[in-house]
Tab-separated table of C-alpha atoms in Angstrom:
chain	number	residue	atom	x	y	z
H	267	UNK	CA	12.871	-9.104	16.267
H	268	UNK	CA	16.113	-10.611	17.457
H	269	UNK	CA	17.291	-10.390	13.581
H	270	UNK	CA	20.112	-8.491	11.616
H	271	UNK	CA	17.340	-7.475	9.054
H	272	UNK	CA	16.280	-4.076	10.536
H	273	UNK	CA	12.289	-4.690	12.186
H	274	UNK	CA	10.685	-2.354	9.511
H	275	UNK	CA	12.573	-4.666	6.480
H	276	UNK	CA	10.932	-8.150	7.614
H	277	UNK	CA	8.314	-8.461	4.744
H	278	UNK	CA	4.481	-9.446	5.444
H	279	UNK	CA	2.544	-10.761	2.690
H	280	UNK	CA	5.792	-10.391	0.283
H	281	UNK	CA	6.300	-6.843	0.770
H	282	UNK	CA	8.448	-4.739	4.725
H	283	UNK	CA	6.200	-3.392	6.871
H	284	UNK	CA	7.474	0.074	6.251
H	285	UNK	CA	6.474	-0.290	2.506
H	286	UNK	CA	2.969	-0.396	3.730
H	287	UNK	CA	2.738	2.411	6.837
H	288	UNK	CA	4.776	4.378	3.464
H	289	UNK	CA	1.501	3.670	0.857
H	290	UNK	CA	-0.767	4.956	3.885
H	291	UNK	CA	0.416	7.979	4.309
H	292	UNK	CA	1.011	9.072	0.279
H	293	UNK	CA	-2.982	8.267	-0.498
H	294	UNK	CA	-3.766	10.158	3.043
H	295	UNK	CA	-1.526	12.982	1.889
H	296	UNK	CA	-0.682	13.303	-1.559
H	297	UNK	CA	3.052	14.157	-0.628
H	298	UNK	CA	6.217	12.216	-0.701
H	299	UNK	CA	6.688	10.578	2.420
H	300	UNK	CA	10.554	10.841	4.846
H	301	UNK	CA	12.154	8.194	6.691
H	302	UNK	CA	14.378	8.565	9.605
H	303	UNK	CA	17.017	6.292	9.656
H	304	UNK	CA	20.138	5.978	11.562
H	305	UNK	CA	22.990	5.583	9.769
H	306	UNK	CA	23.141	1.392	11.242
H	307	UNK	CA	20.016	1.177	9.173
H	308	UNK	CA	21.632	2.007	5.668
H	309	UNK	CA	19.994	-0.851	4.090
H	310	UNK	CA	16.754	1.116	4.625
H	311	UNK	CA	18.068	3.907	2.560
H	312	UNK	CA	19.106	1.456	-0.455
H	313	UNK	CA	15.536	-0.291	0.123
H	314	UNK	CA	13.045	3.040	0.052
H	315	UNK	CA	15.175	4.813	-2.513
H	316	UNK	CA	12.703	5.274	-5.260
H	317	UNK	CA	9.674	5.543	-2.924
H	318	UNK	CA	10.774	8.263	0.470
H	319	UNK	CA	13.305	10.828	0.807
H	320	UNK	CA	15.237	10.476	4.143
H	321	UNK	CA	16.664	12.614	7.268
H	322	UNK	CA	19.513	11.195	9.437
H	323	UNK	CA	19.222	10.641	13.120
H	324	UNK	CA	23.163	10.078	13.743
H	325	UNK	CA	21.790	8.768	17.510
H	326	UNK	CA	18.673	6.968	18.672
H	327	UNK	CA	17.535	9.445	20.617
H	328	UNK	CA	14.028	9.546	20.345
H	329	UNK	CA	11.409	10.062	18.656
H	330	UNK	CA	12.144	13.950	19.569
H	331	UNK	CA	14.789	14.187	18.238
H	332	UNK	CA	14.387	12.024	15.771
H	333	UNK	CA	11.105	14.891	14.230
H	334	UNK	CA	14.452	16.943	14.818
H	335	UNK	CA	15.563	15.382	12.231
H	336	UNK	CA	13.110	15.452	10.267
H	337	UNK	CA	12.314	19.264	10.686
H	338	UNK	CA	15.780	20.204	9.212
H	339	UNK	CA	15.623	18.243	5.967
H	340	UNK	CA	12.427	19.876	5.112
H	341	UNK	CA	11.371	22.884	4.059
H	342	UNK	CA	10.447	26.058	6.003
H	343	UNK	CA	6.849	26.590	4.172
H	344	UNK	CA	4.953	23.347	5.663
H	345	UNK	CA	2.423	23.775	7.028
H	346	UNK	CA	0.816	20.692	8.841
H	347	UNK	CA	3.507	17.851	9.530
H	348	UNK	CA	2.666	13.316	10.249
H	349	UNK	CA	4.413	11.718	12.204
H	350	UNK	CA	4.313	7.454	11.602
H	351	UNK	CA	5.998	5.356	13.861
H	352	UNK	CA	7.901	2.710	10.608
H	353	UNK	CA	6.200	-0.456	12.882
H	354	UNK	CA	2.928	-0.381	12.378
H	355	UNK	CA	1.979	-1.453	9.053
H	356	UNK	CA	-1.506	-2.150	9.360
H	357	UNK	CA	-2.722	1.330	9.773
H	358	UNK	CA	-4.996	2.830	7.812
H	359	UNK	CA	-5.093	5.391	5.307
H	360	UNK	CA	-8.826	6.688	5.803
H	361	UNK	CA	-8.103	7.101	10.042
H	362	UNK	CA	-4.193	9.596	9.479
H	363	UNK	CA	-7.284	11.748	6.718
H	364	UNK	CA	-9.220	11.823	9.557
H	365	UNK	CA	-6.845	12.978	11.772
H	366	UNK	CA	-5.281	16.019	9.882
H	367	UNK	CA	-8.339	17.536	9.114
H	368	UNK	CA	-9.895	17.319	13.426
H	369	UNK	CA	-6.545	19.077	13.796
H	370	UNK	CA	-7.560	22.062	11.145
H	371	UNK	CA	-10.541	21.890	12.287
H	372	UNK	CA	-9.978	22.891	15.898
H	373	UNK	CA	-6.901	25.006	14.919
H	374	UNK	CA	-5.151	22.739	17.862
H	375	UNK	CA	-0.548	22.188	17.248
H	376	UNK	CA	-0.232	19.133	17.780
H	377	UNK	CA	-3.390	16.525	17.712
H	378	UNK	CA	-2.864	12.547	17.953
H	379	UNK	CA	-4.201	9.425	17.262
H	380	UNK	CA	-5.578	7.564	21.114
H	381	UNK	CA	-7.102	4.223	21.392
H	382	UNK	CA	-8.902	2.459	24.838
H	383	UNK	CA	-6.308	-0.652	24.951
H	384	UNK	CA	-7.811	-4.491	26.403
H	385	UNK	CA	-4.608	-4.601	27.333
H	386	UNK	CA	-2.335	-1.691	27.720
H	387	UNK	CA	0.692	-3.166	29.276
H	388	UNK	CA	3.908	-1.122	27.857
H	389	UNK	CA	1.447	1.433	26.692
H	390	UNK	CA	2.169	4.735	27.619
H	391	UNK	CA	-1.110	6.673	29.181
H	392	UNK	CA	-2.925	8.766	28.484
H	393	UNK	CA	-4.012	11.389	31.390
H	394	UNK	CA	-6.644	13.630	31.051
H	395	UNK	CA	-7.661	16.471	33.374
H	396	UNK	CA	-11.256	17.842	34.696
H	397	UNK	CA	-13.041	18.979	31.333
H	398	UNK	CA	-11.531	15.190	29.119
H	399	UNK	CA	-8.320	17.931	27.851
H	400	UNK	CA	-5.334	15.583	27.613
H	401	UNK	CA	-2.554	16.793	30.514
H	402	UNK	CA	0.313	14.289	30.014
H	403	UNK	CA	1.133	10.881	28.480
H	404	UNK	CA	2.788	8.987	30.847
H	405	UNK	CA	5.040	6.046	30.088
H	406	UNK	CA	3.633	2.462	32.424
H	407	UNK	CA	7.884	2.455	33.572
H	408	UNK	CA	6.930	6.506	35.077
H	409	UNK	CA	3.535	6.242	36.456
H	410	UNK	CA	1.192	5.755	39.308
H	411	UNK	CA	-0.597	3.208	40.621
H	412	UNK	CA	-3.573	4.842	39.879
H	413	UNK	CA	-2.202	6.396	36.281
H	414	UNK	CA	-2.017	2.363	35.380
H	415	UNK	CA	-5.503	1.473	35.814
H	416	UNK	CA	-6.187	4.193	32.598
H	417	UNK	CA	-7.501	1.803	29.170
H	418	UNK	CA	-6.878	4.911	27.054
H	419	UNK	CA	-3.072	4.937	25.339
H	420	UNK	CA	-0.958	7.194	22.878
H	421	UNK	CA	-1.473	5.277	19.273
H	422	UNK	CA	1.645	7.180	18.616
H	423	UNK	CA	0.524	8.794	15.797
H	424	UNK	CA	0.594	12.667	15.378
H	425	UNK	CA	0.036	15.698	13.000
H	426	UNK	CA	1.630	19.072	14.304
H	427	UNK	CA	1.842	22.815	12.816
H	428	UNK	CA	4.967	22.608	11.567
H	429	UNK	CA	5.559	25.679	11.784
H	430	UNK	CA	4.500	26.424	16.179
H	431	UNK	CA	6.425	22.034	16.115
H	432	UNK	CA	9.753	24.262	14.450
H	433	UNK	CA	9.498	26.906	17.451
H	434	UNK	CA	9.356	24.172	20.043
H	435	UNK	CA	10.610	20.552	19.138
H	436	UNK	CA	14.313	22.589	19.914
H	437	UNK	CA	13.257	23.222	23.545
H	438	UNK	CA	13.047	18.988	24.421
H	439	UNK	CA	15.017	18.186	26.956
H	440	UNK	CA	16.575	14.250	27.758
H	441	UNK	CA	15.058	12.427	29.789
H	442	UNK	CA	16.597	11.731	33.499
H	443	UNK	CA	16.503	8.247	32.746
H	444	UNK	CA	16.557	7.324	29.350
H	445	UNK	CA	18.955	10.419	27.676
H	446	UNK	CA	15.820	10.782	24.868
H	447	UNK	CA	13.158	13.266	24.103
H	448	UNK	CA	10.209	12.757	24.128
H	449	UNK	CA	7.432	13.839	21.288
H	450	UNK	CA	4.788	13.774	24.346
H	451	UNK	CA	6.462	16.243	26.103
H	452	UNK	CA	5.289	18.725	24.033
H	453	UNK	CA	1.921	18.733	25.483
H	454	UNK	CA	3.624	20.580	28.390
H	455	UNK	CA	4.868	23.051	25.537
H	456	UNK	CA	1.369	23.447	24.210
H	457	UNK	CA	-0.184	24.045	27.464
H	458	UNK	CA	2.200	26.869	28.627
H	459	UNK	CA	1.209	28.488	25.191
H	460	UNK	CA	-2.438	28.265	25.792
H	461	UNK	CA	-2.511	25.855	22.406
H	462	UNK	CA	-4.817	23.715	21.350
H	463	UNK	CA	-4.065	19.919	21.834
H	464	UNK	CA	-7.103	17.312	20.350
H	465	UNK	CA	-7.542	13.328	20.239
H	466	UNK	CA	-8.904	11.366	17.695
H	467	UNK	CA	-10.428	8.397	19.540
H	468	UNK	CA	-10.165	5.158	17.375
H	469	UNK	CA	-10.938	1.506	18.714
H	470	UNK	CA	-8.923	-0.811	19.168
H	471	UNK	CA	-8.731	-3.133	15.960
H	472	UNK	CA	-4.945	-4.439	16.155
H	473	UNK	CA	-4.605	-1.245	12.972
H	474	UNK	CA	-2.231	1.073	15.410
H	475	UNK	CA	-0.636	-2.016	16.644
H	476	UNK	CA	3.198	-2.190	16.431
H	477	UNK	CA	5.484	-4.784	16.145
H	478	UNK	CA	7.820	-5.160	18.293
H	479	UNK	CA	8.806	-9.331	17.993
H	480	UNK	CA	7.645	-12.675	15.999
H	481	UNK	CA	5.070	-12.938	17.819
H	482	UNK	CA	3.214	-9.866	17.078
H	483	UNK	CA	4.767	-9.602	12.263
H	484	UNK	CA	3.133	-13.339	12.268
H	485	UNK	CA	-0.473	-10.897	14.246
H	486	UNK	CA	0.439	-8.695	11.571
H	487	UNK	CA	0.684	-10.805	8.413
H	488	UNK	CA	-2.795	-12.822	9.228
H	489	UNK	CA	-4.383	-9.526	9.283
H	490	UNK	CA	-2.825	-8.608	6.683
H	491	UNK	CA	-3.408	-11.646	4.896
H	492	UNK	CA	-7.450	-11.402	5.629
H	493	UNK	CA	-7.290	-7.687	4.246
H	494	UNK	CA	-5.207	-8.572	0.746
H	495	UNK	CA	-8.001	-11.529	0.021
H	496	UNK	CA	-11.219	-9.935	1.380
H	497	UNK	CA	-9.946	-6.944	-1.502
H	498	UNK	CA	-9.385	-10.435	-3.750
H	499	UNK	CA	-13.062	-11.619	-3.021
H	500	UNK	CA	-14.585	-8.053	-3.497
H	501	UNK	CA	-12.656	-8.182	-6.722
H	502	UNK	CA	-14.265	-11.235	-8.426
H	503	UNK	CA	-11.809	-14.017	-7.994
H	504	UNK	CA	-13.015	-17.251	-5.917
H	505	UNK	CA	-11.192	-18.629	-2.696
H	506	UNK	CA	-12.367	-22.568	-1.750
H	507	UNK	CA	-11.050	-21.522	1.536
H	508	UNK	CA	-9.511	-18.177	1.809
H	509	UNK	CA	-7.863	-18.934	5.794
H	510	UNK	CA	-5.452	-20.845	3.548
H	511	UNK	CA	-4.874	-19.066	0.828
H	512	UNK	CA	-1.648	-16.848	0.652
H	513	UNK	CA	-1.618	-14.260	-1.720
H	514	UNK	CA	1.096	-11.539	-0.960
H	515	UNK	CA	0.558	-8.049	-1.815
H	516	UNK	CA	1.863	-7.616	-5.306
H	517	UNK	CA	0.124	-9.810	-6.429
H	518	UNK	CA	-2.593	-9.338	-9.718
H	519	UNK	CA	-5.633	-11.859	-10.329
H	520	UNK	CA	-7.806	-11.152	-12.363
H	521	UNK	CA	-11.663	-11.810	-12.238
H	522	UNK	CA	-13.057	-15.563	-12.030
H	523	UNK	CA	-10.287	-17.050	-11.189
H	524	UNK	CA	-10.854	-19.748	-8.718
H	525	UNK	CA	-7.921	-20.518	-6.327
H	526	UNK	CA	-8.488	-23.893	-4.464
H	527	UNK	CA	-6.932	-24.596	-0.326
H	528	UNK	CA	-3.854	-24.885	0.205
H	529	UNK	CA	-2.644	-22.360	-2.688
H	530	UNK	CA	0.414	-19.732	-1.941
H	531	UNK	CA	0.922	-16.534	-4.501
H	532	UNK	CA	4.455	-14.683	-4.138
H	533	UNK	CA	5.814	-11.797	-6.166
H	534	UNK	CA	4.755	-10.227	-8.659
H	535	UNK	CA	2.411	-12.380	-10.167
H	536	UNK	CA	-0.095	-12.273	-12.261
H	537	UNK	CA	-3.286	-14.910	-13.064
H	538	UNK	CA	-5.414	-13.935	-16.094
H	539	UNK	CA	-8.913	-14.224	-16.201
H	540	UNK	CA	-10.815	-17.723	-15.663
H	541	UNK	CA	-7.493	-20.324	-14.396
H	542	UNK	CA	-8.044	-22.509	-12.113
H	543	UNK	CA	-4.811	-22.856	-9.332
H	544	UNK	CA	-5.178	-26.069	-8.357
H	545	UNK	CA	-4.408	-27.103	-4.025
H	546	UNK	CA	-1.218	-27.085	-3.389
H	547	UNK	CA	0.587	-25.251	-6.336
H	548	UNK	CA	3.274	-22.744	-4.927
H	549	UNK	CA	3.811	-19.355	-8.035
H	550	UNK	CA	6.057	-17.249	-7.032
H	551	UNK	CA	7.153	-14.409	-9.893
H	552	UNK	CA	5.053	-15.466	-12.632
H	553	UNK	CA	2.357	-14.584	-14.505
H	554	UNK	CA	-0.355	-17.072	-16.464
H	555	UNK	CA	-2.725	-16.030	-18.863
H	556	UNK	CA	-6.023	-16.588	-19.191
H	557	UNK	CA	-8.327	-20.420	-18.179
H	558	UNK	CA	-5.258	-22.327	-17.309
H	559	UNK	CA	-5.314	-24.976	-15.078
H	560	UNK	CA	-2.377	-25.274	-12.645
H	561	UNK	CA	-3.019	-28.562	-10.432
H	562	UNK	CA	-0.183	-28.403	-7.886
H	563	UNK	CA	2.389	-27.506	-9.532
H	564	UNK	CA	5.746	-25.134	-9.010
H	565	UNK	CA	6.044	-22.384	-10.958
H	566	UNK	CA	8.587	-20.404	-10.432
H	567	UNK	CA	9.845	-17.172	-12.661
H	568	UNK	CA	7.908	-18.834	-15.601
H	569	UNK	CA	5.375	-17.373	-17.978
H	570	UNK	CA	2.593	-19.209	-18.897
H	571	UNK	CA	0.166	-17.628	-21.798
H	572	UNK	CA	-3.594	-19.516	-22.227
H	573	UNK	CA	-5.614	-22.317	-22.074
H	574	UNK	CA	-2.715	-24.555	-20.774
H	575	UNK	CA	-2.768	-27.269	-18.532
H	576	UNK	CA	-0.104	-28.235	-15.591
H	577	UNK	CA	0.449	-30.812	-13.345
H	578	UNK	CA	-0.348	-32.337	-11.323
H	579	UNK	CA	3.632	-31.638	-9.198
H	580	UNK	CA	5.213	-30.320	-12.739
H	581	UNK	CA	8.139	-27.795	-12.321
H	582	UNK	CA	8.474	-24.567	-13.953
H	583	UNK	CA	11.597	-23.014	-13.094
H	584	UNK	CA	12.896	-19.238	-14.600
H	585	UNK	CA	12.806	-18.831	-17.677
H	586	UNK	CA	10.767	-21.358	-18.195
H	587	UNK	CA	7.773	-19.468	-21.156
H	588	UNK	CA	5.091	-22.594	-22.188
H	589	UNK	CA	2.931	-21.593	-25.776
H	590	UNK	CA	-0.932	-21.595	-25.567
H	591	UNK	CA	-3.272	-24.566	-25.563
H	592	UNK	CA	0.473	-26.716	-24.172
H	593	UNK	CA	0.141	-29.665	-21.835
H	594	UNK	CA	2.428	-30.437	-18.908
H	595	UNK	CA	1.630	-33.698	-16.782
H	596	UNK	CA	3.044	-35.431	-13.707
H	597	UNK	CA	7.141	-34.733	-12.637
H	598	UNK	CA	7.482	-32.469	-15.767
H	599	UNK	CA	10.291	-29.903	-15.065
H	600	UNK	CA	11.139	-26.895	-17.501
H	601	UNK	CA	13.968	-24.420	-16.949
H	602	UNK	CA	14.986	-21.653	-19.546
H	603	UNK	CA	13.148	-23.042	-21.972
H	604	UNK	CA	10.749	-21.481	-24.314
H	605	UNK	CA	7.734	-24.391	-25.145
H	606	UNK	CA	6.156	-23.838	-28.125
H	607	UNK	CA	1.829	-23.827	-28.049
H	608	UNK	CA	0.336	-27.133	-28.493
H	609	UNK	CA	3.049	-29.105	-26.797
H	610	UNK	CA	2.641	-32.404	-25.323
H	611	UNK	CA	5.183	-32.958	-22.026
H	612	UNK	CA	2.874	-35.224	-20.483
H	613	UNK	CA	5.092	-37.668	-17.976
H	614	UNK	CA	8.235	-37.398	-16.071
H	615	UNK	CA	10.432	-34.989	-18.296
H	616	UNK	CA	13.317	-32.304	-17.725
H	617	UNK	CA	13.385	-30.052	-20.689
H	618	UNK	CA	16.325	-26.855	-19.876
H	619	UNK	CA	17.561	-24.838	-22.407
H	620	UNK	CA	15.515	-25.815	-24.692
H	621	UNK	CA	13.410	-24.483	-27.858
H	622	UNK	CA	10.516	-26.416	-28.073
H	623	UNK	CA	7.881	-26.248	-31.342
H	624	UNK	CA	4.299	-25.702	-31.540
H	625	UNK	CA	2.623	-29.505	-31.196
H	626	UNK	CA	5.902	-31.650	-30.555
H	627	UNK	CA	5.339	-34.645	-28.228
H	628	UNK	CA	8.041	-35.050	-25.524
H	629	UNK	CA	7.691	-39.050	-24.570
H	630	UNK	CA	8.275	-40.244	-20.858
H	631	UNK	CA	11.829	-39.854	-19.915
H	632	UNK	CA	13.515	-37.252	-21.929
H	633	UNK	CA	16.218	-35.523	-21.161
H	634	UNK	CA	17.588	-32.910	-22.553
H	635	UNK	CA	21.336	-33.024	-21.447
H	636	UNK	CA	22.384	-29.138	-20.973
H	637	UNK	CA	25.470	-30.149	-19.045
H	638	UNK	CA	28.697	-30.960	-19.643
H	639	UNK	CA	30.411	-29.667	-16.737
H	640	UNK	CA	31.354	-27.092	-17.565
H	641	UNK	CA	29.121	-24.776	-19.575
H	642	UNK	CA	25.383	-25.407	-20.456
H	643	UNK	CA	24.492	-25.978	-24.291
H	644	UNK	CA	20.731	-25.581	-25.849
H	645	UNK	CA	18.438	-27.936	-27.192
H	646	UNK	CA	16.267	-27.285	-30.174
H	647	UNK	CA	13.042	-29.713	-31.322
H	648	UNK	CA	11.902	-28.333	-34.268
H	649	UNK	CA	7.942	-28.099	-34.318
H	650	UNK	CA	5.381	-31.469	-34.889
H	651	UNK	CA	8.678	-33.563	-33.726
H	652	UNK	CA	8.292	-36.739	-31.718
H	653	UNK	CA	10.505	-37.324	-28.724
H	654	UNK	CA	10.144	-41.087	-27.142
H	655	UNK	CA	9.935	-41.722	-24.579
H	656	UNK	CA	13.227	-42.472	-22.118
H	657	UNK	CA	15.124	-40.724	-24.899
H	658	UNK	CA	18.467	-38.124	-23.995
H	659	UNK	CA	19.358	-35.478	-25.921
H	660	UNK	CA	22.599	-34.612	-25.446
H	661	UNK	CA	23.371	-30.506	-26.345
H	662	UNK	CA	23.928	-29.113	-28.336
H	663	UNK	CA	22.316	-30.746	-30.621
H	664	UNK	CA	19.001	-29.812	-33.150
H	665	UNK	CA	15.364	-32.370	-33.452
H	666	UNK	CA	14.240	-31.411	-37.084
H	667	UNK	CA	11.059	-30.208	-38.107
H	668	UNK	CA	8.734	-33.328	-37.954
H	669	UNK	CA	11.668	-35.607	-36.841
H	670	UNK	CA	11.332	-38.390	-33.856
H	671	UNK	CA	13.343	-40.512	-32.251
H	672	UNK	CA	13.105	-44.096	-30.696
H	673	UNK	CA	12.562	-44.764	-27.049
H	674	UNK	CA	15.357	-45.680	-25.576
H	675	UNK	CA	18.220	-43.587	-27.673
H	676	UNK	CA	20.509	-41.265	-26.978
H	677	UNK	CA	20.677	-38.543	-30.265
H	678	UNK	CA	24.243	-37.065	-30.102
H	679	UNK	CA	23.882	-35.234	-33.932
H	680	UNK	CA	22.016	-33.140	-35.761
H	681	UNK	CA	18.724	-34.844	-36.503
H	682	UNK	CA	17.272	-33.644	-39.728
H	683	UNK	CA	13.990	-32.775	-39.927
H	684	UNK	CA	11.228	-35.690	-41.098
H	685	UNK	CA	13.897	-37.854	-40.133
H	686	UNK	CA	14.094	-40.697	-37.410
H	687	UNK	CA	16.754	-41.285	-35.070
H	688	UNK	CA	16.846	-44.491	-32.718
H	689	UNK	CA	19.374	-46.158	-31.008
H	690	UNK	CA	22.307	-45.497	-28.710
H	691	UNK	CA	24.231	-44.075	-29.937
H	692	UNK	CA	21.469	-42.590	-32.604
H	693	UNK	CA	21.035	-43.494	-36.131
H	694	UNK	CA	19.752	-41.274	-38.525
H	695	UNK	CA	16.894	-43.523	-40.523
H	696	UNK	CA	13.176	-42.850	-42.968
H	697	UNK	CA	10.775	-41.764	-40.399
H	698	UNK	CA	7.625	-44.135	-40.717
H	699	UNK	CA	4.277	-42.073	-40.665
H	700	UNK	CA	2.258	-42.736	-37.931
H	701	UNK	CA	-1.018	-42.855	-39.283
H	702	UNK	CA	-3.312	-40.444	-39.993
H	703	UNK	CA	-5.308	-39.337	-36.593
H	704	UNK	CA	-2.473	-41.106	-34.950
H	705	UNK	CA	-2.691	-39.849	-30.394
H	706	UNK	CA	0.880	-39.023	-28.737
H	707	UNK	CA	2.060	-40.118	-26.326
H	708	UNK	CA	0.124	-39.290	-22.879
């Protein structure tokens, strides 16, 4: 992979590739998986400490040695042992279940998955005898010209009779060429014991492809994204262009959500029923309520209640909380602030480290000046307040309920409820009320 990151931690649709393998194993068997890792990949143990148990393989000495390390960490009463590779994220639980069922039904001590590969390059060839039984698996570097012509390859997925495996895995010997212990050498032991080996032949559809470089990683991401999107479509989500919808595996979408083209949804994002996510939007680790409409905007770590309109080109940063029915227009930015229900923030403005009461109006060009060069300070804007265009609110400061600021004001002290502040610096006077039914800044 040419990376500092262990291969199995490379993300696919928002999750490490190993997570998908563990999910499939758990779904198929109902048991907690065991991961074999080396001291050099301690970060893998940290990442999956809650999802799996671990066995330590002191040195990378091949698949046979990895299984031996796993058996040392497992209790003796284990009857079946399933062996999967951590770099096959598209593997399906149904195929795992079928493999285990095949082994049990035939009484085989070893069952393995094989596929007819379109391109068997670099893969182990499955050599069968006259009766069609598997005789051996030959790695490409060891294969004869005749064996290189075989298209059936080993997919690297196995199910074993654990008691037989415990007895025989210690007989594996290092390869003279690589010094590794190969799990496939157990085929010869099964024949010597006159025990059966069976196979599950599957179609080559990419679900058992291993990942060894960034090209294969990109291919797996594409396939997983299609799988995720298909699931959402069947559950009642509309995607105008599924090919351009980037939805992480961890995202939750309610029915009747609509995704316009070129939408990116990441992390622990949840979107409520009837919401429309407009083209060009990116939402990460955010909660969006019902019947919202978001146009070409970025949301990070934000919470948005029902019936909110956002964008275009708005930016909600971590800690932004937007109340029901609020309106945030083009180039509105909110960070670490509560914007109450019905607030109007239609034009370019910045609300940071603030609490904005219900029904307040934030004029174009308003800035909560929250940083004094050393510390952040909060601004409080009361319910129904009217903040005039181009107002600078120098925190810490409080604008009382129903108070107003004049256009271009620099407010450096609190404005009592119902009062008007205007000028540079702002002075306080009685507020002249608007006529009933007058519209806010739009």
